[in-house]
Coordinates of C-alpha atoms and ligand atoms in Angstrom, one line a residue:
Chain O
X1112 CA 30.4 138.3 -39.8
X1113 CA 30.1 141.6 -41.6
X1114 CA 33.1 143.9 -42.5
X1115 CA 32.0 147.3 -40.8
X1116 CA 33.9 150.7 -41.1
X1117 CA 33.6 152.6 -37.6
X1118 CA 33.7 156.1 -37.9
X1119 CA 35.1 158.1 -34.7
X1120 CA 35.0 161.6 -34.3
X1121 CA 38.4 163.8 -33.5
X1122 CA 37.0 164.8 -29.8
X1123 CA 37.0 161.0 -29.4
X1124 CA 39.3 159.9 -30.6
X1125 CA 41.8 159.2 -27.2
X1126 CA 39.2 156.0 -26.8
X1127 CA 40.9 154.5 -29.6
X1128 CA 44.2 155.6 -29.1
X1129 CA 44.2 158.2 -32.3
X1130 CA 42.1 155.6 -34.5
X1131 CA 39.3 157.5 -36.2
X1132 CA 38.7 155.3 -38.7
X1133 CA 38.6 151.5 -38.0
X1134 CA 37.6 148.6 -40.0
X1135 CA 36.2 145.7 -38.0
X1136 CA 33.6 142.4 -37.9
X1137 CA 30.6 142.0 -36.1
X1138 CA 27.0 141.4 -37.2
X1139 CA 24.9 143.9 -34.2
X1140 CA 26.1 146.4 -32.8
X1141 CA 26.7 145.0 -29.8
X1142 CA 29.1 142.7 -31.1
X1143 CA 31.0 145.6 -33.4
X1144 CA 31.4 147.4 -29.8
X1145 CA 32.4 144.8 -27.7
X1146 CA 35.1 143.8 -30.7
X1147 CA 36.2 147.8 -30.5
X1148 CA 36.3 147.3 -26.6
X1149 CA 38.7 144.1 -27.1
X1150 CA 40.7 145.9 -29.3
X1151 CA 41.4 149.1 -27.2
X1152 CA 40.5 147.8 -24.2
X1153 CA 40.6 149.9 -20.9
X1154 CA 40.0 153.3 -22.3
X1155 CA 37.8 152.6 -24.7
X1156 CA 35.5 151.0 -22.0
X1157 CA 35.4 152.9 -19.6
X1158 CA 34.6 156.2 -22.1
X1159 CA 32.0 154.3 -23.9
X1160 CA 30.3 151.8 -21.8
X1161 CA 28.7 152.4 -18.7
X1162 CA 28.6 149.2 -16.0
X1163 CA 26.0 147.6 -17.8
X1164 CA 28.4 147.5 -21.0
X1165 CA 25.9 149.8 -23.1
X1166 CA 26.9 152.3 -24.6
X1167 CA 26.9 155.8 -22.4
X1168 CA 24.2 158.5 -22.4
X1169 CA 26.8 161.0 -23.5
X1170 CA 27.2 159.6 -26.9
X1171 CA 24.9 158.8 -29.8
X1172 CA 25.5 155.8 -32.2
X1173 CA 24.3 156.0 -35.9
X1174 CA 24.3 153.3 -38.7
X1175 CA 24.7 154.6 -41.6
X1176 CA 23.4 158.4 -40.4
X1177 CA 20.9 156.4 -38.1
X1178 CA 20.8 156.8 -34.7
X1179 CA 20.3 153.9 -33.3
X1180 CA 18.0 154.7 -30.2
X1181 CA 15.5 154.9 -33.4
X1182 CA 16.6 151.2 -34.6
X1183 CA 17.0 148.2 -32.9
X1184 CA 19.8 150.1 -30.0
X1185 CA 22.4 147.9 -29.8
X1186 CA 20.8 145.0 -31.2
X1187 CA 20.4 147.0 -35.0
X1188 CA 21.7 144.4 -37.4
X1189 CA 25.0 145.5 -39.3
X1190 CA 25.4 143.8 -43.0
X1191 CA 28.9 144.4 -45.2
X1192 CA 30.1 147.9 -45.9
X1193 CA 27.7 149.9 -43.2
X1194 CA 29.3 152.3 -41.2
X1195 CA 29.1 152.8 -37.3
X1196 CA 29.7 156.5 -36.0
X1197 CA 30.1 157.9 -32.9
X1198 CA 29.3 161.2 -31.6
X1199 CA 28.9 163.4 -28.4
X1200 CA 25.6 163.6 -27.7
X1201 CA 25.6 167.5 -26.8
X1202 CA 23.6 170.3 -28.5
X1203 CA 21.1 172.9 -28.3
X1204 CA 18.2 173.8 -30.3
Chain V
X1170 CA 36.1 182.2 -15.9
X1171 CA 38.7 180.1 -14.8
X1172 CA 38.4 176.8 -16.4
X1173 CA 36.2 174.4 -18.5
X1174 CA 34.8 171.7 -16.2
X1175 CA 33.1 168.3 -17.4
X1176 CA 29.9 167.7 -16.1
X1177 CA 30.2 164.3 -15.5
X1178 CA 33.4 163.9 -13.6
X1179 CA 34.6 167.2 -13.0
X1180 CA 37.7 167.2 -14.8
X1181 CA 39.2 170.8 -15.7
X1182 CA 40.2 172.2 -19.1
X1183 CA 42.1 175.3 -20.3
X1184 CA 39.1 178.0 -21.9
X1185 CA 39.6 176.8 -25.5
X1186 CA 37.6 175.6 -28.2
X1187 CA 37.0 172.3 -26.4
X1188 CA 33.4 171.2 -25.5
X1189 CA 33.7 167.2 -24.4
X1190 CA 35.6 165.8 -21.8
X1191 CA 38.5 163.8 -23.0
X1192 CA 38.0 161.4 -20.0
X1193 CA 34.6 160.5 -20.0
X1194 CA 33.5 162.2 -23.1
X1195 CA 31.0 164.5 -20.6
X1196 CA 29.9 167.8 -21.7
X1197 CA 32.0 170.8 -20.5
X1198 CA 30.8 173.9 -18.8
X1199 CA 32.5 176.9 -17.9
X1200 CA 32.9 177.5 -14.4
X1201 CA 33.9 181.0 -12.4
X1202 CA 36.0 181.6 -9.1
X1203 CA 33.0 183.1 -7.6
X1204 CA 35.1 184.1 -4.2
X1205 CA 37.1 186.2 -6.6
X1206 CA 34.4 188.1 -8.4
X1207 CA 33.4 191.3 -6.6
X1208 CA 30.1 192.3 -8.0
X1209 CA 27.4 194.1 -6.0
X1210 CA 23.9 195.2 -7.3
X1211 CA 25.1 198.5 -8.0
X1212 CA 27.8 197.7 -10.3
X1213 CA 25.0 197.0 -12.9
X1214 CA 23.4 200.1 -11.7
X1215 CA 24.6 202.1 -15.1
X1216 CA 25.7 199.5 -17.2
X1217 CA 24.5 199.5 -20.9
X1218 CA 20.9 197.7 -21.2
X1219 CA 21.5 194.8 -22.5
X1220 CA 23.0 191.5 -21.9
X1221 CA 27.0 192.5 -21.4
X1222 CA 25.8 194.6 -18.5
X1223 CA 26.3 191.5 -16.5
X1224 CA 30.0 190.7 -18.7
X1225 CA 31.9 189.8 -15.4
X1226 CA 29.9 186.6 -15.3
X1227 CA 29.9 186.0 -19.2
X1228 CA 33.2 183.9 -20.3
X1229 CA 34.4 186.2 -22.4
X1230 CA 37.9 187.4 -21.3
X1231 CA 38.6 190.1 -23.8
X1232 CA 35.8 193.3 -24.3
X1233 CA 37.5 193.8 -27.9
X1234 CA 35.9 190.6 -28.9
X1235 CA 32.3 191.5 -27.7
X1236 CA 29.6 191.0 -30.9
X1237 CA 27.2 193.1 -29.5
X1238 CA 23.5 193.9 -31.2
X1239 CA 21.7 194.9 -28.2
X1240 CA 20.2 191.5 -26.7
X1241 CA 18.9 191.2 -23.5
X1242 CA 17.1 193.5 -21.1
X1243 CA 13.8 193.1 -22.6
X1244 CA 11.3 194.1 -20.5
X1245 CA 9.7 192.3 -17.8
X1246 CA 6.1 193.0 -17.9
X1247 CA 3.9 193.0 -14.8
X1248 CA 0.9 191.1 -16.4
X1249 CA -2.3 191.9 -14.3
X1250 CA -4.9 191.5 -17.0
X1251 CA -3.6 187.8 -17.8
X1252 CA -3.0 187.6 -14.2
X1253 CA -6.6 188.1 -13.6
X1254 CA -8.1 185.9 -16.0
X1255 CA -5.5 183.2 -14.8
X1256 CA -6.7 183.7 -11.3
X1257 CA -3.5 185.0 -10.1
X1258 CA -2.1 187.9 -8.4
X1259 CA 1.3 188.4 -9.6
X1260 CA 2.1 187.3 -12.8
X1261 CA 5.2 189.0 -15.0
X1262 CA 6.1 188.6 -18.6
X1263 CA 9.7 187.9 -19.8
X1264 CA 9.1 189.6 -23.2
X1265 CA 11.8 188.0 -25.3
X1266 CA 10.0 187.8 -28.7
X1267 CA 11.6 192.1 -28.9
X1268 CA 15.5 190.8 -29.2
X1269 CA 17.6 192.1 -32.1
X1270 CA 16.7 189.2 -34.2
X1271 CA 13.2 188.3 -32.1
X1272 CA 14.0 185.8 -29.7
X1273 CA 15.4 184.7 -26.8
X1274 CA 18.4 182.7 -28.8
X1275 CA 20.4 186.3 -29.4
X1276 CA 21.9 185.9 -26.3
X1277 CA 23.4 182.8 -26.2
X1278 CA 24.3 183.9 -30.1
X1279 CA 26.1 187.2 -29.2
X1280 CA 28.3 185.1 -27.0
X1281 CA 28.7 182.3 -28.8
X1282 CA 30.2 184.4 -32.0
X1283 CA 31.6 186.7 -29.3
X1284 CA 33.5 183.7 -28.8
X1285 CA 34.1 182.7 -31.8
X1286 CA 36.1 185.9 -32.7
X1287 CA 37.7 186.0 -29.4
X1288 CA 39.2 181.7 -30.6
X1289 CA 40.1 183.1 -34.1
X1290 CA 37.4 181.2 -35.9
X1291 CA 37.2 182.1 -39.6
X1292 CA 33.7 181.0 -39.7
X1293 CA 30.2 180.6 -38.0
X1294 CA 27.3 178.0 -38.0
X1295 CA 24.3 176.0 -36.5
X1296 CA 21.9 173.2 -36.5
X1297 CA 18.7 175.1 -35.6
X1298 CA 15.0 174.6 -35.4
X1299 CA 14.5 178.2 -37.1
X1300 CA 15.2 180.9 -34.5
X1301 CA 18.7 180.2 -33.8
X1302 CA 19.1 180.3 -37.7
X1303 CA 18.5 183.9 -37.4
X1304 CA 20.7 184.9 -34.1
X1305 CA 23.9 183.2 -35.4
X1306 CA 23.4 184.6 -39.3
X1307 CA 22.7 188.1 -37.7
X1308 CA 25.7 188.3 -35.1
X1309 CA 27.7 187.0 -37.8
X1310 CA 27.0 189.4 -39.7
X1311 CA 27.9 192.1 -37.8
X1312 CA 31.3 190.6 -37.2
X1313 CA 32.1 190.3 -40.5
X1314 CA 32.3 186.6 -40.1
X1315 CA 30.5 183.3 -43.2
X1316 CA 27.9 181.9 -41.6
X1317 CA 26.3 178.4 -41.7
X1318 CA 22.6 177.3 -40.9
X1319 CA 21.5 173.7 -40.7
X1320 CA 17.8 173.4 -40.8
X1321 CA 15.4 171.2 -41.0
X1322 CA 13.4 171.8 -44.6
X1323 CA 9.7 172.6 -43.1
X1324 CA 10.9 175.0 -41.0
X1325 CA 8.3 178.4 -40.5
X1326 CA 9.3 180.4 -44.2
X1327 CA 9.7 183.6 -42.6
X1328 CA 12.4 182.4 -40.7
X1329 CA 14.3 181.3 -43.5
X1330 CA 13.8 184.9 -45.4
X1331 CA 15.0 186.0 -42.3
X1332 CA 18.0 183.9 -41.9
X1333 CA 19.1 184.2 -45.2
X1334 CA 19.1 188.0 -45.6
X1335 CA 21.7 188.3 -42.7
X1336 CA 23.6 186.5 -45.2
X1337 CA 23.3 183.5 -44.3
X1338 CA 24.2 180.2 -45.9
X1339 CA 21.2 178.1 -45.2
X1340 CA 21.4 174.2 -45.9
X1341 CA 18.1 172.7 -45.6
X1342 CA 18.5 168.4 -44.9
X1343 CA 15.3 166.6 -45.9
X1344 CA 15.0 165.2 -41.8
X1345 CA 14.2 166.3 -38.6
X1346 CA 16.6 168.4 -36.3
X1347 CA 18.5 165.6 -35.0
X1348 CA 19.3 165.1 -38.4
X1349 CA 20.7 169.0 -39.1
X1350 CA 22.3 168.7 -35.6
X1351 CA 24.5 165.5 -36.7
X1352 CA 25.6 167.0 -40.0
X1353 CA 26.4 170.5 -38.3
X1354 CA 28.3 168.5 -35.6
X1355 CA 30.6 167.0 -38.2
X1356 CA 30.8 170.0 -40.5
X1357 CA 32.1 171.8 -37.5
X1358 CA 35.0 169.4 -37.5
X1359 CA 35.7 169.0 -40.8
X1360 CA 35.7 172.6 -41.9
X1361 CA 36.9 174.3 -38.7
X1362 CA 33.4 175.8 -38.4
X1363 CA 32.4 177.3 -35.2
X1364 CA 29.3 175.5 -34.3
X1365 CA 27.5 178.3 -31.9
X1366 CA 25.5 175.2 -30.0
X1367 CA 27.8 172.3 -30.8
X1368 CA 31.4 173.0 -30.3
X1369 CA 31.5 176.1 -28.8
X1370 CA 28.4 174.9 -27.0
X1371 CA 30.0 175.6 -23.2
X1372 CA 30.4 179.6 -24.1
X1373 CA 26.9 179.9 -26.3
X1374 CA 24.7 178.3 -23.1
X1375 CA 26.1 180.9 -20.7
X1376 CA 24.6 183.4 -22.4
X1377 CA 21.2 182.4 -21.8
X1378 CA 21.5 182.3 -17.7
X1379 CA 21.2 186.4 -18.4
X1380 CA 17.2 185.3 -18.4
X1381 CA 17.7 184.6 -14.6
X1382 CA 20.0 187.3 -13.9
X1383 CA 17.3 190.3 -15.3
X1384 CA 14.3 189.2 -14.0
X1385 CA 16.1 189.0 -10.4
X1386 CA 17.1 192.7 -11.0
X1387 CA 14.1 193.9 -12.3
X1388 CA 11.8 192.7 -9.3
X1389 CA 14.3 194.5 -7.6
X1390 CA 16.7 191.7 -6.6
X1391 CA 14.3 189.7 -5.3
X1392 CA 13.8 186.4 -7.1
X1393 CA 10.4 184.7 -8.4
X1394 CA 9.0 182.0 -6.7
X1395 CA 8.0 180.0 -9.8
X1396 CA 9.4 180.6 -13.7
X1397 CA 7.9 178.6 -16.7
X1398 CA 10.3 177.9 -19.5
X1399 CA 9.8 176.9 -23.3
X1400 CA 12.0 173.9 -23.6
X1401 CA 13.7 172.1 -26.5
X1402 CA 17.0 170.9 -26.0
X1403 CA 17.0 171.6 -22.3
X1404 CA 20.0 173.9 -22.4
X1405 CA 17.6 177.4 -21.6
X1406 CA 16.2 175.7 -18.7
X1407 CA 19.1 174.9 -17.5
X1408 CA 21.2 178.1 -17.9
X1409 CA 18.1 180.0 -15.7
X1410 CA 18.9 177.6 -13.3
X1411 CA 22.4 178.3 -12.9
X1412 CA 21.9 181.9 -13.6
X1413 CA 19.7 181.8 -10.2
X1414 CA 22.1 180.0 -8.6
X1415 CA 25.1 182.6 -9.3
X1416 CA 22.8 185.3 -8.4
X1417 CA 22.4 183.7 -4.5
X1418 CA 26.6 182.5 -4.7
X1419 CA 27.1 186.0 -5.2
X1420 CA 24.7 187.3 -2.5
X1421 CA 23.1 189.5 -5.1
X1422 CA 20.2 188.0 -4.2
X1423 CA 19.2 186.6 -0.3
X1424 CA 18.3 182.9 -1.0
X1425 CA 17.0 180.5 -4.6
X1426 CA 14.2 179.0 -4.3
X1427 CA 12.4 179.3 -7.9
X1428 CA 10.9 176.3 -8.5
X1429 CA 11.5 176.1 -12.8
X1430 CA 9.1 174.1 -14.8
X1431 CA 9.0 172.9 -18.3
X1432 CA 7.1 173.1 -21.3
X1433 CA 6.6 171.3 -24.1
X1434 CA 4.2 170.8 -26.8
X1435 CA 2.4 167.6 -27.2
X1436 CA 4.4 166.1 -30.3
X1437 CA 7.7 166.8 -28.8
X1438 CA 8.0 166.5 -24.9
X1439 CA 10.7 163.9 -24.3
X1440 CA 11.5 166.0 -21.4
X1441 CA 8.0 166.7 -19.4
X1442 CA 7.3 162.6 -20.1
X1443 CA 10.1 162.0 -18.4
X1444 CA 8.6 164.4 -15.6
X1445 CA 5.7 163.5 -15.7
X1446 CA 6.6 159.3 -15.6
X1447 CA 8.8 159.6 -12.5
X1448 CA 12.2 159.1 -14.6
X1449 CA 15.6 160.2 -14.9
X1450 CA 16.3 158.9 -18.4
X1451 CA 14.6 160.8 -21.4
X1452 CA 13.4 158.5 -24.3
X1453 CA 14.1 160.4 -27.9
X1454 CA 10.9 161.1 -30.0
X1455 CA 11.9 159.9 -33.7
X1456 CA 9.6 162.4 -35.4
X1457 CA 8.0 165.5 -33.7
X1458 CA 5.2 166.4 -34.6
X1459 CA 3.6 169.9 -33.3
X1460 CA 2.9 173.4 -34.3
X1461 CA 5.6 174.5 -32.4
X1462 CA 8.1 173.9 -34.8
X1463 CA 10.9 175.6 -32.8
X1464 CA 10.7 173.3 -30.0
X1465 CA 10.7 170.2 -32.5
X1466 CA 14.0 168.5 -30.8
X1467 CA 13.6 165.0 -30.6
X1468 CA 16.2 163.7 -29.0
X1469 CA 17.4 166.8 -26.4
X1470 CA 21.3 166.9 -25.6
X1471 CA 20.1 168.5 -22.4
X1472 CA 17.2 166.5 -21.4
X1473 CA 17.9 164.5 -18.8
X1474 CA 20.1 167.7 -17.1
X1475 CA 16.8 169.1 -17.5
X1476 CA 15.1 166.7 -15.8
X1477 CA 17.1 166.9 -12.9
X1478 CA 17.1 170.7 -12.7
X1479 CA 13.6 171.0 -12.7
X1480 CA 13.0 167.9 -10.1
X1481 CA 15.7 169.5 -7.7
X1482 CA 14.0 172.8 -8.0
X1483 CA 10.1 171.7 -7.0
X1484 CA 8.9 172.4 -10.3
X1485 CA 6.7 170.6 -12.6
X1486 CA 6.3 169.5 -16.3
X1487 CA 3.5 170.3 -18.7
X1488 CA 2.7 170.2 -22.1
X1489 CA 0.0 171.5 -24.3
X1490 CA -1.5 170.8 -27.8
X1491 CA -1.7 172.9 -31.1
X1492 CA -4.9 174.4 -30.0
X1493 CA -4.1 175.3 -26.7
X1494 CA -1.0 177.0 -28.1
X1495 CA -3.0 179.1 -30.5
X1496 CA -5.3 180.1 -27.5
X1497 CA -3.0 181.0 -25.7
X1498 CA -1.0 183.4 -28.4
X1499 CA -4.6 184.8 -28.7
X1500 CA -5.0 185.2 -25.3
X1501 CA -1.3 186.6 -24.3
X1502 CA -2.0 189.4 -27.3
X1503 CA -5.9 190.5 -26.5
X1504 CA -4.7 190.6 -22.7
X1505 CA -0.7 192.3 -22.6
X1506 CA -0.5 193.4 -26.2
X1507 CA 2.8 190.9 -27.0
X1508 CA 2.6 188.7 -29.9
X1509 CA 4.5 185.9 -29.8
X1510 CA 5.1 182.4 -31.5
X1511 CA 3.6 179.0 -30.7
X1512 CA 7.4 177.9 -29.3
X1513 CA 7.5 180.9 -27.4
X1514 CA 4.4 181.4 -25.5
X1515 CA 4.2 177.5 -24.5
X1516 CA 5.2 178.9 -21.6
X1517 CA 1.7 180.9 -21.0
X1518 CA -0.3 177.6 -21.9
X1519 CA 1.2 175.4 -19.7
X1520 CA 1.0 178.3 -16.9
X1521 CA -2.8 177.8 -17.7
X1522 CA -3.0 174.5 -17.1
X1523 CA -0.7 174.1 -14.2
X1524 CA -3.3 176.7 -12.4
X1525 CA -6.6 174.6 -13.3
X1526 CA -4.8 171.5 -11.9
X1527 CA -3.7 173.5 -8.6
X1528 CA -0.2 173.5 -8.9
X1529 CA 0.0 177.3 -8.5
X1530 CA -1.0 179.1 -5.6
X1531 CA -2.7 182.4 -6.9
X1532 CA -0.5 184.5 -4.8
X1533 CA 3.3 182.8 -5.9
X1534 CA 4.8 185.5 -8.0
X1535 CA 5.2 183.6 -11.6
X1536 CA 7.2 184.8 -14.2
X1537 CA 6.7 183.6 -17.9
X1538 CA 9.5 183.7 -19.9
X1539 CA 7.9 184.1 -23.5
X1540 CA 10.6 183.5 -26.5
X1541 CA 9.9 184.0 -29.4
X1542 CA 8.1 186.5 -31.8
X1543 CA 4.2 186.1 -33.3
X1544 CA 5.2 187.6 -36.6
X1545 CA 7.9 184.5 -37.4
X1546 CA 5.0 182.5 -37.8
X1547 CA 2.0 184.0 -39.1
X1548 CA 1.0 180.5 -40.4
X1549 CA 0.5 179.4 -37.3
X1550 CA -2.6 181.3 -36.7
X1551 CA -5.8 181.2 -38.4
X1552 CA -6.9 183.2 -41.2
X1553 CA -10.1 183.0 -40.8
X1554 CA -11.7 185.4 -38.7
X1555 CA -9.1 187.4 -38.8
X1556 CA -8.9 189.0 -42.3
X1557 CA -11.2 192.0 -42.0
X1558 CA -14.3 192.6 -44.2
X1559 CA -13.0 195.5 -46.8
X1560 CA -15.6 198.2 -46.5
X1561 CA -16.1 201.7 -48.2
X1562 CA -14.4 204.7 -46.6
X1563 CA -17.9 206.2 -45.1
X1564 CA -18.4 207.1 -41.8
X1565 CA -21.6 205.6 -42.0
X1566 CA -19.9 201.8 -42.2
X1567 CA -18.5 202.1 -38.5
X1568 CA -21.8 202.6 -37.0
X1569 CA -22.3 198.8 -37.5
X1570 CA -18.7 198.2 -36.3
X1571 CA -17.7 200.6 -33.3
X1572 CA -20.2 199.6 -30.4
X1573 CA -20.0 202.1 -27.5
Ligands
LIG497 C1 11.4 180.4 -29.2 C2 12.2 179.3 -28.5 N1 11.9 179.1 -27.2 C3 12.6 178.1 -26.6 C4 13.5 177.3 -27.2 C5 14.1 176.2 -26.4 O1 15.4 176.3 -26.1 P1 16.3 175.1 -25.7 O2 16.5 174.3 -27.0 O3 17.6 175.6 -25.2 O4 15.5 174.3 -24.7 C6 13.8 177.5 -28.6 C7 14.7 176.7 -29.3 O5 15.0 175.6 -29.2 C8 13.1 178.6 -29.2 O6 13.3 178.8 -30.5
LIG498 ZN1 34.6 163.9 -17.8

C-alpha cells in the first residue's frame, strides 16, 4: 500500500464533505478512489463515479500533473508520496 | 438571464462566479426566460455594429460593466469566386480574422472580462492556444484590469508579441495546452484570477453564439442551410448552435435547420474521429501535432457536447492536413482577398473536401466561418515563391512581368 496525498479542488470539494486535501492508501488508482468512495460514501459516489464505478466524464484525474487518460486510466500505478488531483474537466481553447 | 443551469442534471444557480455544478460536478450554462424577452428584428435595426447590439441575449445585467472594443459584426462575404471554383452556388464568408485583436475569440473575450468587472474581479487570465492570449490581454487592457496568459511555449511568435504588448503577463509551460489549461484552472483558484474560459467559462461561451446570430441577420433573417466551424475545444461550435436555436425560440427567424459541421486538422481531431467512428465518447490526443497550432486541444472540455450538436444537427466531420490547409489559405486569398490563419480557414478546406465527397449539394447556401487572421502566422506559409525577385526601378523590367 502506498501513502497518497489526494488533492481536491474548492468547486469540489462538497464530495468530500469540505476535505481538500486527504491523505490515503492504495496502490492504482482504482483502489485510492474506491478507498475515497468508502470514506465519504454516498456523495462522493454518486459525483465522481458513473454506474460503472469509473470515474465521470466531467472530471479529469492527474498523477502527479498527469492526466491519467494519458497513463494507465484507473489502473496507473501510485508509489509513496504521489499526489492524486481532481479537476472539472471544462475549458475552452 | 435568469439563472445558471448545469448541463448534466439541470440544477439552477444564482448568476455568480460559479461554473460547475455542486451536484454532479456538470458544467453550468446560462439560461434566459425566453417568453420574457421581447425582441423583434427591428430592435437591432440601429443598434451599434458590433456584438452588444444583440446585449438582451448576452448575460450581462449591468451596461456600465460592458468592455467593449468593437467585436463582432464582421462582414459576411458573399463568396462567388470561391463558390465557383468549389462548384457551388451560394457560398458566404464569416470574415472573423478583422476583430479588434484578429479573431473570432474577442467576442467571447469582451464578455468574459465584461463579466469579470461586472463580479468585481481584480484580475484577468487564460490558458490559450495563442489567439485567446491576445482577446483576454487586449480587453483587459482596456478595463484597466492585470492580465494572465497561459500558453503553451511553441506557440506562433507573433502572437506572443502580440499578447504581450496589451500588457500581458504571459507564462509559457514547457507542455501542450492541456497542460496550460490545468495550471490556469488552479491559478484561478488560488489567486482569485478570473479565468475568461475556465471559471467564468458559462458567461465567456455566450459570447460566441453572436456568430449565429449575425449571419441570420445579415442573409436577411433567413438562416444557412449548412455552416462549417473551426473547432478546438468544442465550445464555438456549440455556442452557434444555441445561438441558432435562440434565433428560432425567439421567432426572429421561421425555423433551424443548419446542419453544423466540424473541422479539425489531422494531428488534432479528437472530435471529427469521434464523428467520423460512430461514437459519442471523444478519446484525448496526448500530443497534437499540426500546423494549426490554434486548434492544438488535445483533450476538448466540449467534445463530446460537440459531438452531439453536430450529429443532432445533420452535419458532418472533416479534417484536413498541413498542406491542404496551406492550399486552402492560398486559395481563400487569390479568390476573396481575406487572409487568414491555418486554424481559421480549416473551415474552407474541409468545405473542399466535404464537396468532392458529395456531402454538399451545390445549391445549399454554406456559410464558412473563417477565424482567425493570415498575418498571426506568417510562418505558416512558405517563403519560397513568394519573396519577389528585387529588380531595378526601370520601366523596362515590367515588360517581362505585367502580361496583358
Ligand atoms: C482561430 C481559431 N478558430 C477556432 C478555434 C476553436 O475554438 P474552440 O476551442 O471554441 O473550439 C480557436 C481556438 O481554439 C481559434 O483560435
Ligand atoms: Zn448537475
Amino acid at each position: 500500500m502506498s501513502n497518497v496525498k489526494v488533492v481536491i479542488p474548492a468547486v469540489m470539494a462538497s464530495a468530500t464533505r469540505g476535505d481538500r486535501v486527504i491523505e490515503i492508501s492504495g496502490t492504482t488508482v482504482a483502489e485510492v478512489v474506491s478507498a475515497l468512495s468508502a470514506r465519504y460514501g454516498e456523495p462522493f459516489q454518486r459525483r465522481v463515479l458513473d454506474a460503472e464505478g469509473k470515474p465521470r466524464r466531467v472530471l479529469n484525474l492527474y498523477v502527479n500533473g498527469k492526466n491519467v487518460k494519458f497513463l494507465s486510466d484507473l489502473e496507473t500505478q501510485l508509489g509513496d508520496g504521489d499526489e492524486l488531483m481532481l479537476l472539472p474537466a471544462v475549458s475552452g481553447g | 438571464m435568469i439563472a445558471l443551469q448545469c448541463r448534466e442534471c439541470q440544477r439552477q444557480y444564482p448568476t455568480d462566479l460559479s461554473y460547475v455544478c455542486e451536484e454532479c460536478f456538470g458544467p453550468l450554462d446560462v439560461v434566459y426566460d425566453y417568453s420574457k424577452l421581447v425582441v423583434k428584428r427591428e430592435t437591432f435595426e440601429d443598434r451599434p455594429k458590433n456584438l452588444w447590439r444583440y446585449h438582451e441575449l448576452l448575460p450581462i445585467e449591468d451596461k456600465n460593466s460592458i468592455v467593449d472594443l468593437g467585436a463582432g459584426y464582421t462582414p459576411l462575404h458573399r463568396a462567388d469566386r470561391l463558390a465557383k471554383r468549389l462548384g457551388l452556388q451560394n457560398l458566404f464568408i464569416k470574415n472573423d480574422t478583422v476583430n479588434p485583436t484578429y479573431s473570432f475569440k474577442d467576442r467571447p473575450a469582451s464578455v468574459a472580462v465584461s463579466k469579470a468587472r461586472e463580479l468585481g474581479l481584480s484580475a484577468v487570465g487564460s490558458p490559450s492556444t495563442g489567439n485567446l492570449a491576445s482577446a483576454t490581454a487586449a480587453h483587459a487592457a482596456r478595463a484597466g484590469l492585470p492580465c494572465y496568459v497561459f500558453i503553451p511555449f511553441d506557440i506562433e511568435p507573433a502572437k506572443v508579441v502580440q499578447a504581450s504588448t496589451y500588457g500581458a503577463e504571459i507564462i509559457a509551460i514547457n507542455g501542450t495546452y492541456d497542460d496550460a489549461n490545468k495550471l490556469a484552472s488552479q491559478a484561478g483558484e488560488l489567486y482569485n484570477l478570473g479565468i475568461v474560459n475556465g471559471n467564468i467559462r458559462p458567461y465567456y461561451v455566450e459570447g460566441s453564439k453572436t456568430l449565429a446570430f449575425e449571419v441570420c441577420e445579415q442573409l436577411g433573417w433567413i438562416p444557412p442551410d449548412h455552416v462549417i466551424v473551426p473547432t478546438g475545444s468544442g465550445a464555438l461550435l456549440c455556442a452557434i448552435r444555441k445561438g441558432f436555436y435562440e434565433f428560432e425560440r425567439l421567432g426572429l427567424i421561421k425555423s433551424n435547420e443548419v446542419k453544423i459541421s466540424s473541422a479539425q486538422p489531422v494531428g488534432c481531431s479528437p472530435i471529427v474521429d469521434a464523428l467520423q467512428q460512430g461514437r459519442t465518447s471523444v478519446t484525448p490526443v496526448e500530443r497534437p501535432q499540426t500546423l494549426a497550432k490554434s486548434l492544438a486541444i488535445g483533450d476538448p472540455g466540449d467534445g463530446e457536447f460537440a459531438v452531439k450538436n453536430v450529429r443532432e444537427s445533420g452535419g458532418f466531420g472533416e479534417k484536413v492536413n498541413d498542406e491542404e490547409l496551406r492550399q486552402a489559405i492560398h486559395l481563400l486569398a487569390s479568390t476573396e482577398g481575406i487572409f487568414a490563419e491555418p486554424g481559421g480557414v480549416v473551415s474552407v478546406a474541409v468545405l473542399s473536401k466535404l464537396i468532392d465527397a458529395g456531402r454538399i449539394d451545390p445549391d445549399e447556401l454554406v456559410v464558412c466561418y473563417v477565424t482567425g487572421n493570415g498575418l498571426k502566422t506568417p510562418e505558416a506559409i512558405s517563403i519560397e515563391g513568394i519573396q519577389p525577385a528585387v529588380v531595378e526601378p526601370k520601366l523596362e523590367v515590367l515588360a517581362q512581368i505585367i502580361r496583358r
